[in-house]
Coordinates of N, CA, C and O in Angstrom, one line a residue:
X101 N 70.6 119.1 30.8 CA 69.0 118.9 31.3 C 68.5 120.7 32.0 O 69.4 121.0 32.5
X102 N 67.8 121.1 31.3 CA 66.9 122.2 31.6 C 66.7 122.1 33.1 O 65.8 121.0 33.2
X103 N 66.0 123.3 33.3 CA 65.1 123.6 34.9 C 64.1 123.7 34.4 O 63.9 124.8 33.7
X104 N 62.9 122.9 35.0 CA 61.6 123.3 34.6 C 60.9 124.1 35.7 O 61.0 123.5 36.9
X105 N 60.0 125.1 35.4 CA 59.6 125.9 36.8 C 57.9 125.7 36.4 O 57.8 126.6 35.2
X106 N 56.9 125.5 37.1 CA 55.5 125.9 36.9 C 54.4 125.9 37.8 O 55.3 125.7 39.3
X107 N 54.1 127.1 37.8 CA 53.1 127.8 38.9 C 52.1 127.8 38.1 O 51.9 128.2 36.7
X108 N 50.7 127.7 38.6 CA 49.7 127.7 38.5 C 48.2 128.3 39.3 O 49.0 128.3 40.7
X109 N 47.4 129.1 38.7 CA 46.3 130.0 40.2 C 45.0 129.5 39.0 O 44.8 129.4 38.0
X110 N 44.4 130.3 40.0 CA 42.5 130.4 39.4 C 42.3 131.2 39.7 O 42.7 132.0 40.5
X111 N 42.4 132.1 38.8 CA 41.7 133.3 38.3 C 40.4 133.7 38.2 O 39.4 132.9 37.2
X112 N 39.7 134.6 39.0 CA 37.6 135.0 39.2 C 38.3 136.0 38.3 O 37.8 137.1 38.5
X113 N 37.7 135.4 36.8 CA 37.4 136.5 35.5 C 37.5 135.1 34.3 O 37.7 134.1 34.2
X114 N 36.3 136.1 33.6 CA 36.5 135.5 32.2 C 37.7 134.7 31.9 O 38.8 136.0 31.8
X115 N 37.9 133.8 31.1 CA 39.0 133.5 30.2 C 39.2 134.7 29.1 O 40.5 134.9 29.2
X116 N 38.2 135.2 28.6 CA 38.7 136.5 27.8 C 39.0 137.9 28.4 O 40.4 138.6 28.0
X117 N 38.7 138.4 29.7 CA 39.3 139.4 30.2 C 40.4 139.1 31.0 O 41.3 139.8 31.0
X118 N 41.2 137.7 31.0 CA 42.4 137.1 31.6 C 43.1 137.6 30.1 O 44.5 137.7 30.4
X119 N 42.8 137.3 29.2 CA 43.2 136.9 28.0 C 43.6 138.3 27.5 O 45.0 138.4 26.4
X120 N 42.9 139.2 27.7 CA 42.9 140.4 27.2 C 44.4 141.3 27.8 O 44.8 142.3 27.1
X121 N 44.2 140.9 29.6 CA 45.8 141.3 30.0 C 47.0 140.8 29.8 O 48.1 141.0 29.7
X122 N 46.6 139.4 29.2 CA 48.5 138.5 29.3 C 49.0 138.4 28.1 O 49.9 138.8 27.8
X123 N 47.9 138.6 26.7 CA 48.3 138.8 25.7 C 49.1 139.7 24.8 O 50.1 139.4 24.2
X124 N 48.8 141.0 25.1 CA 50.0 142.0 25.1 C 51.3 142.1 25.4 O 52.0 142.3 24.7
X125 N 51.5 141.1 26.1 CA 52.7 140.8 27.1 C 53.1 142.3 27.4 O 54.6 142.6 27.0
X126 N 52.6 143.0 27.9 CA 53.0 144.7 28.5 C 53.0 144.2 29.9 O 53.2 145.3 30.3
X127 N 52.8 143.0 30.6 CA 53.0 143.2 32.7 C 52.0 144.0 33.0 O 52.7 144.4 34.2
X128 N 51.1 145.3 32.3 CA 50.6 146.2 33.3 C 50.1 145.9 34.5 O 49.7 146.4 35.3
X129 N 49.7 144.9 34.7 CA 49.2 144.6 35.8 C 50.2 144.5 37.0 O 49.8 144.2 38.5
X130 N 51.7 144.5 36.5 CA 52.9 144.0 37.4 C 52.8 145.6 37.7 O 53.3 146.1 37.5
X131 N 52.7 145.7 39.5 CA 53.3 146.8 40.0 C 54.3 147.5 39.5 O 55.3 148.8 40.2
X132 N 55.6 147.0 39.5 CA 57.1 146.8 39.7 C 56.8 147.0 38.2 O 58.6 147.3 38.0
X133 N 56.5 147.1 37.1 CA 56.9 147.4 35.7 C 56.7 149.0 35.6 O 55.4 149.2 35.7
X134 N 57.6 149.4 35.2 CA 57.4 151.2 34.7 C 56.9 151.6 33.2 O 55.9 152.1 33.6
X135 N 57.4 150.7 32.5 CA 57.1 150.8 31.2 C 57.6 149.4 30.3 O 58.4 148.9 30.4
X136 N 56.9 149.4 28.8 CA 57.1 148.5 28.0 C 57.1 149.1 26.5 O 56.3 149.9 26.0
X137 N 58.3 148.6 26.2 CA 58.5 149.4 24.8 C 58.1 147.9 23.6 O 58.5 146.9 23.7
X138 N 57.1 148.0 22.7 CA 57.1 147.3 21.9 C 57.8 147.3 20.3 O 57.5 148.3 19.4
X139 N 58.6 146.7 20.2 CA 59.7 146.8 18.9 C 60.2 147.8 18.7 O 60.1 148.3 16.9
X140 N 60.0 148.6 19.7 CA 60.8 149.8 19.1 C 60.1 150.9 18.2 O 59.6 152.3 18.1
X141 N 58.5 150.8 18.4 CA 57.1 151.6 18.6 C 56.7 151.9 19.4 O 56.8 151.0 20.6
X142 N 55.9 153.2 19.2 CA 54.8 153.3 20.5 C 53.7 152.8 20.3 O 52.9 153.1 21.2
X143 N 53.4 152.2 19.3 CA 51.8 151.8 18.9 C 52.0 150.1 19.4 O 52.5 149.3 18.5
X144 N 51.5 149.6 20.6 CA 51.4 147.9 21.0 C 50.6 147.8 20.2 O 50.4 146.4 20.0
X145 N 50.0 147.9 19.3 CA 48.7 147.3 18.8 C 49.6 146.5 17.5 O 49.0 145.4 17.1
X146 N 50.5 147.6 16.5 CA 50.8 147.0 15.8 C 52.0 145.7 16.1 O 52.5 144.6 15.4
X147 N 52.6 145.7 17.3 CA 53.7 145.1 18.1 C 52.9 143.5 18.4 O 53.6 142.6 18.4
X148 N 52.0 143.9 18.9 CA 51.5 142.8 19.9 C 50.8 141.5 19.1 O 50.8 140.2 19.6
X149 N 50.6 141.7 17.6 CA 50.1 140.7 16.9 C 51.1 139.6 16.1 O 51.1 139.1 14.9
X150 N 52.1 139.7 16.8 CA 53.6 139.7 15.9 C 54.1 138.5 16.1 O 55.0 138.9 17.7
X151 N 54.5 137.7 15.9 CA 55.3 136.0 16.6 C 56.8 136.9 16.2 O 56.6 137.5 14.7
X152 N 57.9 137.2 17.0 CA 58.9 137.4 16.7 C 59.3 139.5 17.3 O 60.3 139.7 17.4
X153 N 58.1 139.6 17.2 CA 58.2 140.8 18.3 C 58.3 140.9 19.3 O 59.2 140.0 20.2
X154 N 59.4 142.3 19.5 CA 59.8 142.5 21.0 C 59.5 143.1 21.8 O 58.3 144.0 21.6
X155 N 59.5 142.7 23.3 CA 59.1 143.2 24.3 C 60.4 143.9 24.8 O 60.8 142.9 25.8
X156 N 60.5 145.0 25.5 CA 61.7 146.0 26.2 C 61.0 146.7 27.4 O 60.4 147.5 27.4
X157 N 61.0 145.6 28.3 CA 60.3 145.9 29.6 C 61.1 147.0 30.6 O 62.7 146.1 31.0
X158 N 60.8 147.1 31.3 CA 62.1 148.6 32.1 C 60.9 148.5 33.2 O 60.0 149.0 33.6
X159 N 61.5 148.0 34.2 CA 61.2 148.0 35.8 C 61.3 148.7 36.7 O 62.3 149.8 36.4
X160 N 60.7 149.5 37.6 CA 60.9 150.5 38.4 C 62.5 150.6 39.2 O 62.5 151.3 39.4
X161 N 62.8 149.1 39.2 CA 64.5 149.1 40.1 C 65.5 149.7 38.6 O 66.7 149.4 39.0
X162 N 64.8 149.7 37.6 CA 65.7 150.6 36.4 C 66.4 149.1 35.7 O 67.1 149.6 35.0
X163 N 66.3 147.9 36.5 CA 66.6 147.0 35.5 C 65.5 147.1 34.1 O 64.8 147.5 33.6
X164 N 66.5 146.4 33.0 CA 65.8 146.3 31.8 C 66.2 145.0 31.1 O 67.0 144.2 31.1
X165 N 64.8 144.2 30.4 CA 64.7 142.8 29.5 C 64.1 143.3 28.7 O 63.1 143.6 28.5
X166 N 64.5 142.0 27.9 CA 64.1 142.3 26.4 C 63.6 140.7 26.2 O 64.4 139.8 26.5
X167 N 62.2 140.5 25.8 CA 62.0 139.5 25.5 C 61.1 139.4 24.3 O 61.1 140.7 23.4
X168 N 61.5 138.0 23.4 CA 61.0 138.0 22.1 C 59.8 137.0 22.1 O 59.5 135.8 22.8
X169 N 58.9 137.2 21.0 CA 57.4 136.1 21.6 C 57.7 135.3 20.2 O 57.9 135.7 19.1
X170 N 57.6 134.1 21.0 CA 57.9 133.1 20.0 C 56.7 132.2 19.5 O 56.7 131.3 18.3
X171 N 55.6 132.5 20.5 CA 54.2 131.8 20.0 C 53.0 132.5 20.1 O 53.1 133.3 21.7
X172 N 52.6 132.8 19.4 CA 50.9 133.5 20.1 C 49.6 132.9 19.4 O 50.0 132.5 18.5
X173 N 48.9 132.0 20.8 CA 47.7 131.6 19.9 C 46.6 131.7 20.9 O 46.3 131.9 22.0
X174 N 45.4 132.6 19.9 CA 44.4 133.3 20.2 C 43.4 132.0 20.8 O 42.5 131.9 21.2
X175 N 43.5 131.0 19.6 CA 42.7 129.7 19.9 C 43.0 129.2 21.3 O 42.2 128.7 22.1
X176 N 44.2 128.5 21.4 CA 44.6 128.0 22.6 C 45.1 128.8 23.6 O 44.9 128.5 24.9
X177 N 45.0 130.2 23.6 CA 45.0 131.2 24.5 C 46.6 130.9 25.2 O 46.6 131.1 26.1
X178 N 47.7 131.0 24.6 CA 48.7 130.7 25.3 C 49.9 131.8 24.0 O 49.6 131.8 23.1
X179 N 50.9 132.0 25.4 CA 51.8 132.9 24.6 C 53.0 132.3 25.3 O 53.5 132.1 26.6
X180 N 54.0 132.4 24.4 CA 55.7 131.7 24.8 C 56.4 133.2 24.4 O 56.5 133.4 22.9
X181 N 57.1 133.5 25.4 CA 58.9 134.5 25.1 C 59.8 133.8 26.0 O 59.5 133.4 26.5
X182 N 61.0 134.8 24.8 CA 62.5 134.2 25.5 C 63.1 135.6 26.0 O 62.6 136.2 25.4
X183 N 63.9 135.2 27.1 CA 64.4 136.2 27.4 C 65.6 136.4 26.9 O 66.2 135.1 26.5
X184 N 66.0 137.5 26.1 CA 66.9 137.2 24.5 C 68.0 138.6 25.3 O 69.3 138.5 25.3
X185 N 67.7 139.4 26.5 CA 68.7 140.5 26.9 C 68.6 140.8 28.0 O 67.2 140.9 28.2
X186 N 69.1 141.4 28.8 CA 69.2 141.5 30.7 C 69.9 142.7 30.9 O 71.3 142.3 30.7
X187 N 69.4 143.7 31.4 CA 70.8 144.4 32.1 C 70.3 145.0 33.4 O 69.3 145.7 33.3
X188 N 71.0 144.7 34.3 CA 72.1 143.9 34.5 C 71.6 141.9 34.1 O 70.5 142.0 33.7
X189 N 73.0 141.7 33.8 CA 73.3 140.7 33.0 C 72.9 139.4 34.0 O 72.7 139.5 35.5
X190 N 71.5 138.1 33.6 CA 71.5 137.1 34.6 C 72.3 136.4 34.4 O 73.5 136.0 33.6
X191 N 72.5 135.4 35.6 CA 73.4 134.3 35.3 C 73.2 132.8 34.8 O 74.1 132.2 34.9
X192 N 72.4 133.1 34.1 CA 72.0 131.7 32.8 C 71.8 132.3 31.6 O 71.5 133.2 31.3
X193 N 72.2 131.2 30.8 CA 72.1 131.7 29.4 C 70.9 131.8 28.6 O 70.6 132.5 27.6
X194 N 70.0 130.9 29.2 CA 68.5 131.2 28.9 C 67.1 130.8 29.5 O 67.4 129.9 30.4
X195 N 66.2 131.5 29.3 CA 65.0 131.3 29.7 C 63.5 131.3 28.6 O 63.6 132.7 27.6
X196 N 62.9 130.5 28.3 CA 61.7 130.0 27.7 C 60.3 130.5 28.6 O 60.2 129.6 29.5
X197 N 60.0 131.3 28.6 CA 58.5 131.2 29.2 C 56.7 130.7 28.7 O 57.0 131.6 27.4
X198 N 56.5 130.8 29.4 CA 55.0 130.1 28.7 C 54.0 130.1 29.3 O 53.9 129.7 30.8
X199 N 52.9 131.1 29.2 CA 51.4 131.5 30.0 C 50.5 130.7 29.6 O 50.1 131.6 28.3
X200 N 49.2 129.9 30.0 CA 48.4 128.8 29.3 C 47.2 129.6 30.0 O 47.4 129.2 31.5
X201 N 46.3 129.9 29.2 CA 44.9 129.8 30.1 C 43.9 129.0 29.8 O 43.8 128.6 28.6
X202 N 43.4 128.1 30.6 CA 42.2 127.2 30.3 C 40.9 128.0 30.8 O 41.3 128.4 31.8
X203 N 39.4 127.8 30.3 CA 38.3 128.1 30.8 C 38.1 127.0 31.6 O 38.2 126.1 31.6
X204 N 37.3 127.8 32.8 CA 37.1 126.9 33.8 C 35.6 127.3 33.7 O 34.5 128.5 34.2
X205 N 34.4 126.1 33.6 CA 33.3 126.3 32.7 C 32.1 126.6 33.9 O 31.3 127.4 34.3
X206 N 32.3 125.7 34.8 CA 31.7 125.5 36.5 C 31.6 127.0 37.3 O 30.3 127.6 37.4
X207 N 32.4 127.8 37.3 CA 32.9 128.9 37.9 C 32.3 130.2 36.6 O 32.9 131.2 37.2
X208 N 32.6 130.2 35.2 CA 33.5 130.7 34.4 C 34.2 131.6 34.6 O 34.3 132.6 34.8
X209 N 35.7 131.4 35.3 CA 37.0 131.8 35.9 C 37.9 130.8 35.1 O 37.8 130.4 34.2
X210 N 39.2 131.4 35.2 CA 40.1 131.1 34.6 C 41.5 130.4 35.5 O 41.7 130.8 36.3
X211 N 41.7 129.1 34.8 CA 43.1 128.7 35.1 C 44.4 129.1 34.1 O 44.0 129.1 33.0
X212 N 45.1 129.7 35.0 CA 46.4 129.9 34.4 C 47.1 129.1 34.7 O 47.6 129.1 35.9
X213 N 48.6 129.1 33.8 CA 49.5 128.3 33.9 C 50.8 129.0 33.6 O 50.6 129.7 32.3
X214 N 51.7 128.9 34.0 CA 53.1 129.9 34.0 C 54.3 129.6 33.9 O 54.5 128.6 35.2
X215 N 54.9 128.5 32.7 CA 56.3 127.7 33.1 C 57.2 129.2 32.3 O 57.3 129.8 31.5
X216 N 58.6 128.7 33.0 CA 59.6 128.8 32.7 C 60.9 127.5 32.6 O 60.9 126.5 33.6
X217 N 61.4 127.1 31.3 CA 62.4 126.4 31.0 C 63.5 127.1 31.1 O 63.9 127.7 30.0
X218 N 64.4 126.9 31.7 CA 65.5 127.8 32.5 C 67.0 126.6 31.3 O 66.8 125.5 31.1
X219 N 67.8 127.0 30.7 CA 69.0 126.6 30.4 C 69.6 125.8 32.1 O 69.3 126.1 33.0
X220 N 70.5 124.6 31.4 CA 71.1 123.9 32.6 C 72.3 125.1 33.6 O 72.6 124.0 34.2
X221 N 72.5 126.0 32.8 CA 73.1 126.8 33.8 C 72.5 127.4 34.8 O 73.2 128.4 35.9
X222 N 71.6 127.4 35.2 CA 70.7 128.0 36.0 C 70.9 127.1 37.7 O 71.1 126.1 37.6
X223 N 70.6 128.3 38.3 CA 70.9 127.8 39.8 C 69.3 127.5 40.1 O 68.6 128.3 40.1
X224 N 69.5 127.0 41.4 CA 68.2 126.9 42.6 C 68.1 128.5 42.6 O 67.0 128.3 43.2
X225 N 68.6 129.2 43.1 CA 68.5 130.5 43.7 C 67.6 131.0 42.6 O 66.5 131.8 42.5
X226 N 67.4 131.0 41.3 CA 66.9 131.8 39.6 C 65.8 130.4 39.9 O 64.7 131.7 39.5
X227 N 65.8 129.6 40.2 CA 64.4 128.5 40.1 C 63.7 129.1 41.2 O 62.5 129.2 40.9
X228 N 63.7 129.5 42.0 CA 63.2 129.5 43.5 C 62.8 131.4 43.2 O 61.7 131.5 43.5
X229 N 63.2 132.1 42.6 CA 63.1 133.3 42.3 C 61.7 133.5 41.6 O 61.0 133.9 41.4
X230 N 61.8 132.6 40.5 CA 60.9 132.3 39.2 C 59.8 132.2 39.9 O 58.8 132.6 39.6
X231 N 59.5 131.3 40.6 CA 58.6 130.3 41.4 C 57.7 131.7 42.4 O 56.3 131.6 42.0
X232 N 58.5 132.4 43.4 CA 58.0 133.5 43.9 C 57.4 134.5 42.8 O 56.7 135.1 43.3
X233 N 57.8 134.8 41.6 CA 57.6 135.9 41.2 C 56.7 135.8 40.1 O 55.6 136.4 40.2
X234 N 56.0 134.2 39.9 CA 55.0 134.0 39.4 C 53.7 134.2 40.2 O 52.9 134.1 40.3
X235 N 53.6 133.4 41.6 CA 52.8 133.5 42.7 C 52.5 135.1 43.2 O 51.1 135.2 43.2
X236 N 53.9 136.1 42.7 CA 53.1 137.0 43.7 C 52.4 138.4 41.9 O 51.5 139.2 41.8
X237 N 52.8 137.1 40.5 CA 52.4 138.0 39.7 C 50.8 137.6 39.4 O 50.0 138.2 38.7
X238 N 51.1 136.5 40.2 CA 49.4 136.0 40.3 C 48.5 136.7 41.1 O 47.2 137.2 40.9
X239 N 48.9 137.2 42.2 CA 48.2 138.2 42.9 C 48.0 139.3 42.5 O 46.8 139.9 42.7
X240 N 49.3 139.9 41.9 CA 49.1 141.4 41.3 C 47.8 141.0 39.7 O 46.9 142.1 40.0
X241 N 47.8 140.3 39.4 CA 46.5 140.1 38.2 C 45.4 139.8 38.7 O 44.5 140.6 38.3
X242 N 44.9 139.3 39.9 CA 44.0 139.0 40.6 C 43.4 140.7 41.3 O 42.4 141.0 40.6
X243 N 44.4 140.9 41.8 CA 44.0 142.5 42.1 C 43.5 143.4 41.2 O 43.0 144.0 41.1
X244 N 44.7 143.5 39.6 CA 44.5 144.4 39.0 C 42.9 144.1 38.2 O 42.0 145.1 38.0
X245 N 42.8 142.7 37.6 CA 41.4 142.4 37.3 C 40.1 143.1 37.9 O 39.1 143.4 37.6
X246 N 40.3 142.9 39.6 CA 39.2 142.7 40.3 C 38.9 144.4 40.4 O 38.2 144.9 40.3
X247 N 40.2 145.2 40.2 CA 39.8 146.7 40.0 C 39.2 147.0 38.9 O 38.6 148.8 38.9
X248 N 39.8 146.3 37.9 CA 39.0 146.6 36.7 C 37.5 146.4 36.4 O 36.7 147.1 36.3
X249 N 37.0 145.3 37.2 CA 35.6 145.1 37.3 C 35.0 146.0 37.8 O 33.7 146.3 37.8
X250 N 35.6 146.4 39.3 CA 35.0 147.7 40.0 C 34.6 149.0 39.2 O 33.7 149.5 39.1
X251 N 35.8 148.9 38.2 CA 35.6 150.2 37.5 C 34.3 150.1 36.8 O 33.6 150.8 36.4
X252 N 34.2 149.0 35.8 CA 33.5 148.8 35.3 C 31.9 148.7 35.9 O 31.0 149.3 35.3
X253 N 31.7 148.2 37.1 CA 30.4 148.0 37.7 C 29.8 149.6 38.4 O 28.8 150.3 38.2
X254 N 31.0 150.4 38.7 CA 30.4 151.9 38.8 C 30.2 152.5 37.6 O 29.3 153.3 37.6
X255 N 30.7 152.6 36.6 CA 30.2 153.0 35.5 C 28.8 152.5 35.3 O 28.1 153.1 34.2
X256 N 29.0 151.5 35.1 CA 27.4 151.0 35.1 C 26.1 151.4 35.8 O 25.1 151.9 35.2
X257 N 26.8 151.4 37.5 CA 25.9 152.3 38.0 C 25.6 153.8 37.7 O 24.8 154.2 38.1
X258 N 26.4 154.4 37.3 CA 26.5 155.8 37.1 C 25.3 155.9 35.7 O 25.1 157.3 35.4
X259 N 25.5 155.0 34.9 CA 24.9 155.2 33.8 C 23.4 155.4 33.7 O 22.9 154.8 34.9
X260 N 22.9 156.6 33.2 CA 21.6 156.7 33.9 C 20.8 155.4 33.2 O 21.1 154.8 32.5
X261 N 19.2 154.8 34.0 CA 18.7 153.7 33.2 C 17.9 154.4 32.7 O 17.2 155.2 32.7
X262 N 17.6 153.6 31.6 CA 16.8 153.6 30.2 C 15.4 153.2 30.5 O 15.4 152.2 30.0
X263 N 14.3 154.0 30.7 CA 12.9 153.3 30.3 C 12.5 153.3 29.4 O 12.4 155.0 28.9
X264 N 11.8 152.8 29.1 CA 10.9 153.0 27.5 C 10.1 154.1 27.2 O 9.4 154.8 28.8
X265 N 10.3 155.3 26.9 CA 9.4 156.4 26.7 C 7.8 156.4 25.9 O 8.0 155.6 24.8
X266 N 7.3 156.8 26.2 CA 5.8 156.6 25.6 C 6.0 157.5 24.1 O 6.6 158.4 23.9
X267 N 5.7 157.1 22.9 CA 5.4 156.6 22.0 C 4.2 157.8 21.7 O 3.1 158.5 22.4
X268 N 4.4 159.0 20.8 CA 3.5 160.4 20.6 C 2.0 159.7 19.8 O 1.1 160.3 20.2
X269 N 2.6 158.6 19.0 CA 1.2 158.5 18.1 C 0.5 157.6 19.3 O -0.1 156.7 18.9
X270 N 0.9 157.0 20.4 CA -0.2 155.9 21.6 C -1.2 157.0 21.7 O -1.4 157.9 22.3
X271 N -2.0 155.8 22.1 CA -3.1 156.3 23.0 C -2.9 157.0 24.5 O -1.8 156.5 24.8
X272 N -3.6 158.0 24.8 CA -2.9 158.7 26.2 C -3.4 157.7 27.6 O -4.7 157.1 26.8
X273 N -3.3 157.4 28.5 CA -3.6 157.2 29.6 C -5.1 157.1 29.7 O -6.1 156.6 30.0
X274 N -5.9 158.0 29.3 CA -7.1 158.8 29.8 C -7.9 158.2 28.4 O -9.5 158.1 28.8
X275 N -7.5 157.7 27.2 CA -8.3 157.0 26.2 C -8.0 155.6 26.2 O -8.1 155.1 24.8
X276 N -7.4 155.3 27.4 CA -7.2 153.9 27.0 C -8.6 153.3 27.2 O -9.4 153.3 27.7
X277 N -9.0 151.8 26.0 CA -10.0 151.3 26.5 C -9.4 150.0 26.9 O -8.9 149.4 27.3
X278 N -10.7 149.2 27.4 CA -11.1 148.0 28.3 C -9.9 147.3 27.0 O -9.8 146.7 26.2
X279 N -8.9 146.2 28.0 CA -8.4 145.4 27.7 C -7.0 145.9 26.9 O -5.9 145.1 26.8
X280 N -6.9 147.1 27.5 CA -5.6 147.8 26.8 C -4.2 147.5 28.3 O -4.8 147.4 29.4
X281 N -3.2 147.3 27.8 CA -2.4 147.0 28.9 C -1.6 148.4 29.3 O -1.0 148.9 27.9
X282 N -1.7 148.8 30.3 CA -0.4 150.1 30.5 C 0.8 149.6 30.8 O 0.8 149.0 31.2
X283 N 1.6 149.9 29.8 CA 3.1 149.6 30.1 C 3.8 150.4 31.1 O 5.1 150.6 31.0
X284 N 3.8 151.7 31.7 CA 3.7 152.4 32.6 C 4.5 151.8 33.6 O 3.8 150.7 34.2
X285 N 5.5 152.0 34.1 CA 5.7 151.0 35.4 C 4.7 151.5 36.7 O 4.3 152.9 36.6
X286 N 4.7 150.7 37.0 CA 3.8 150.8 38.6 C 4.5 151.8 39.6 O 5.8 151.3 40.0
X287 N 3.6 152.6 40.5 CA 4.6 153.6 41.1 C 4.3 153.0 42.7 O 5.0 153.4 43.9
X288 N 3.6 151.8 42.9 CA 3.2 151.1 43.9 C 4.3 151.0 44.7 O 5.3 150.1 43.8

């Protein structure tokens, strides 16, 4: 009998913005991830679209885990991956993870579900650790997405406002005839 862990959360972000962070499986929203290598290439764009692609995750504590992508669906916004190697080694023989997203239309937010199916040799400590790591990951995802949204907002504020400029072939305001509409913004 395998052990199943499932945690879920609501993320205040569009499903597209959340999927953009989840899909590459680079865990860039997790503060404890130092770097991720993609199938031995430096270009993640080539590796993130491939079922069977590997992710070698180096954590800040110098531990390293290798994951293999088993399923990737842009239609269902689901990614499934398998832990195939860990240094230091883990006490269980296998773990398969699935992250699924669903759109919450009422609030234009995202429901995220993250599951792990451990082999039957996993203990209660591994199950509890997986649960708490998922809950921490949801907090990190929220924080990371919030910081991205703030940066985008600040960029929008810093862009100059563009008002239509009068064309040189239009009538000047001194030659406007009765019934013409002045399209210049009012200064009142």
